[in-house]
Amino acid sequence: MTTAATGRTATSGEAGPAGADPAEASPDPAPPRPAGPQLPYHLPTGLGTRLKDGVRRVGSRSYWTTPRLVRGLTALSLATLLGLGATATAVLGGARDGTDTIGHRAAPQATRAADLYFALSDMDAQAANLLLVGADPDLAAIRKTSLDTYEQRRAQADNDLQQAAQAAAGDPGEQQAVQRVLGRLGNYEALVARAQLLEEQAKAPAGRPSEDALAAYRQATDLLRQQLLPAADQVTAGNENAVNHVYTQQRAALSSGWWQLAAVGVLALAALVALQRALAVRYRRVVNPALAAVTLLTGIVLAIGLHLVSRADDNLVTAKSNAYDSVIALSRARAIAFDMNADESRYLTDPARAAAYEQSYLDKTQAIVRLDGATIVGYNSQLAAAVTKHHADRSVPFGGHLGTELRNITFPGEQDAAERVLTAFQAYQQDDRKIRDLRNAGNLKEAVTLNTGLAPGQSNYDFDQLSKALGDTIDVNSRAMDQAVADTDSGLDTTTAGLAAGALVVALALTALGVRPRLREYR
């Protein structure tokens, strides 16, 4: 027994001497586990296995019986159709909101602020003219015209300020700027009234106001130039920034929205085609009329939606880039021109500040038509050369606000209107040179008469032609901007939204009607 056991032990290949304890020959046992509750070393594999099996089963062809396939494709079709409607609503709604912000709020506010700058500038120009003509009986008609224009511009400024205050209710910075203009305008008007009263009492000759009247006017014009006009310009700049910000955001949203709408629409069409094919193959039918109608209707809705987004983008570019940019450049040019015209009168009215007013005039001239390196004496010759080159090759060899406009000609009649601005500007600059030459030659009354005269060839007449040409060019662009905004409003109005919603409801109904009879065959 022992020998046999020993032999079995030997032949089994166990190590160690015969008769050794088998426990000593076994591998080292695992270390004892600590007492207490134990966590499993591995998560249970049952859940993972079931998930894998489920995925494998759903991915197999045997799982997709006809009812399951039809129900799945129907659910996908309905989901993508709903997604198409939601995407179209979001994209087109955003387009309308953006255009509404630019066309109905920010852009009108910016042009109104520029109009305020223009009204304030012309008020001061007329105040300077009143001192300039004095009590000279030969210039009585000019005095009356200046008084009437001053009152007209004052009413215009008051109206612009009231509207600007209402529009600035939600913007603290802009509201503060408007309040600053409102607070200072009364002081300015009081100083002008005092200057007029002192001038009437002094009965001074043309071009030689009394020292008291001139001192009061200096206070008034300094207040206007140092506080009122910068505050008005701040309002304009704030609205311009708002327009640019909304425009940039809206164009980006329309670009991404177009692709989102196209992607969802293509997915919806693909789902409908797949459903149509499944019904044709599984039920051996050539076409399902209801689903064919849904597919066609979805394609039409997608095409209309993409067209509306593209059209909204085109209208946005027209309204802002083509029209508004010109409107604001021309509005600024008009406002600066009136301040420039006031500098011309100030130059004659106040000899002690003549050099400063002359430089200010040149700076404003350069803001309208910039000619690099031009001086007050050589400006006209450089302008003549630039205009000749422009007429020869249609280039724009100058900068400034008018240069911006001539590089942005877009609409019918705009080129001719802008050319009239350039012609009138050149004529006005030639008048200014004559005025300065007369003054330098000691012919002050002749200079005053030329400066304030309303006959053809006189400065105020030619300036009026410049103002009208600027207004005509602004009107061309304003009408185009309004039309682009109106086109967007009409293209994205409630009728279009109603048609889109109706088409979506019909698509959902036809999808259900086209699938339900087939599924009933399996009940």
Coordinates of C-alpha atoms in Angstrom, one line a residue, residues 101-102 105-114 116-117 164 167-168 170-178 180 229-247 320 324 328 332:
T101 CA -32.3 96.3 -34.6
I102 CA -30.3 97.8 -37.4
R105 CA -33.4 101.3 -34.0
A106 CA -29.6 101.6 -34.2
A107 CA -29.2 103.1 -37.7
P108 CA -32.0 105.7 -37.3
Q109 CA -30.5 106.7 -33.9
A110 CA -27.1 107.1 -35.4
T111 CA -28.3 109.3 -38.3
R112 CA -30.4 111.3 -35.8
A113 CA -27.3 111.9 -33.7
A114 CA -25.4 113.0 -36.8
L116 CA -28.0 116.7 -34.1
Y117 CA -24.4 117.5 -34.7
A164 CA -32.1 110.7 -28.7
A167 CA -33.7 106.0 -27.6
A168 CA -30.8 106.2 -25.0
G170 CA -31.3 101.5 -22.1
D171 CA -27.7 102.7 -22.6
P172 CA -26.1 104.6 -19.5
G173 CA -23.2 105.9 -21.5
E174 CA -25.3 107.3 -24.3
Q175 CA -27.9 108.6 -21.9
Q176 CA -25.1 110.5 -20.0
A177 CA -23.9 112.0 -23.3
V178 CA -27.5 113.1 -24.2
R180 CA -24.7 116.5 -21.1
L229 CA -20.3 118.8 -30.4
P230 CA -18.0 116.1 -28.7
A231 CA -21.0 114.9 -26.7
A232 CA -23.2 114.7 -29.9
D233 CA -20.4 112.9 -31.7
Q234 CA -20.2 110.4 -28.8
V235 CA -23.9 109.6 -29.3
T236 CA -23.3 109.1 -33.0
A237 CA -20.3 106.9 -32.4
G238 CA -22.1 104.8 -29.8
N239 CA -24.9 104.0 -32.2
E240 CA -22.4 103.3 -35.0
N241 CA -20.7 100.8 -32.7
A242 CA -24.1 99.2 -32.0
V243 CA -24.9 98.9 -35.7
N244 CA -21.5 97.3 -36.5
H245 CA -21.7 94.9 -33.6
V246 CA -25.2 93.7 -34.6
Y247 CA -24.2 93.5 -38.2
K320 CA -25.8 98.2 -43.7
Y324 CA -26.0 102.8 -44.0
I328 CA -23.4 107.8 -41.9
R332 CA -21.0 113.2 -40.8

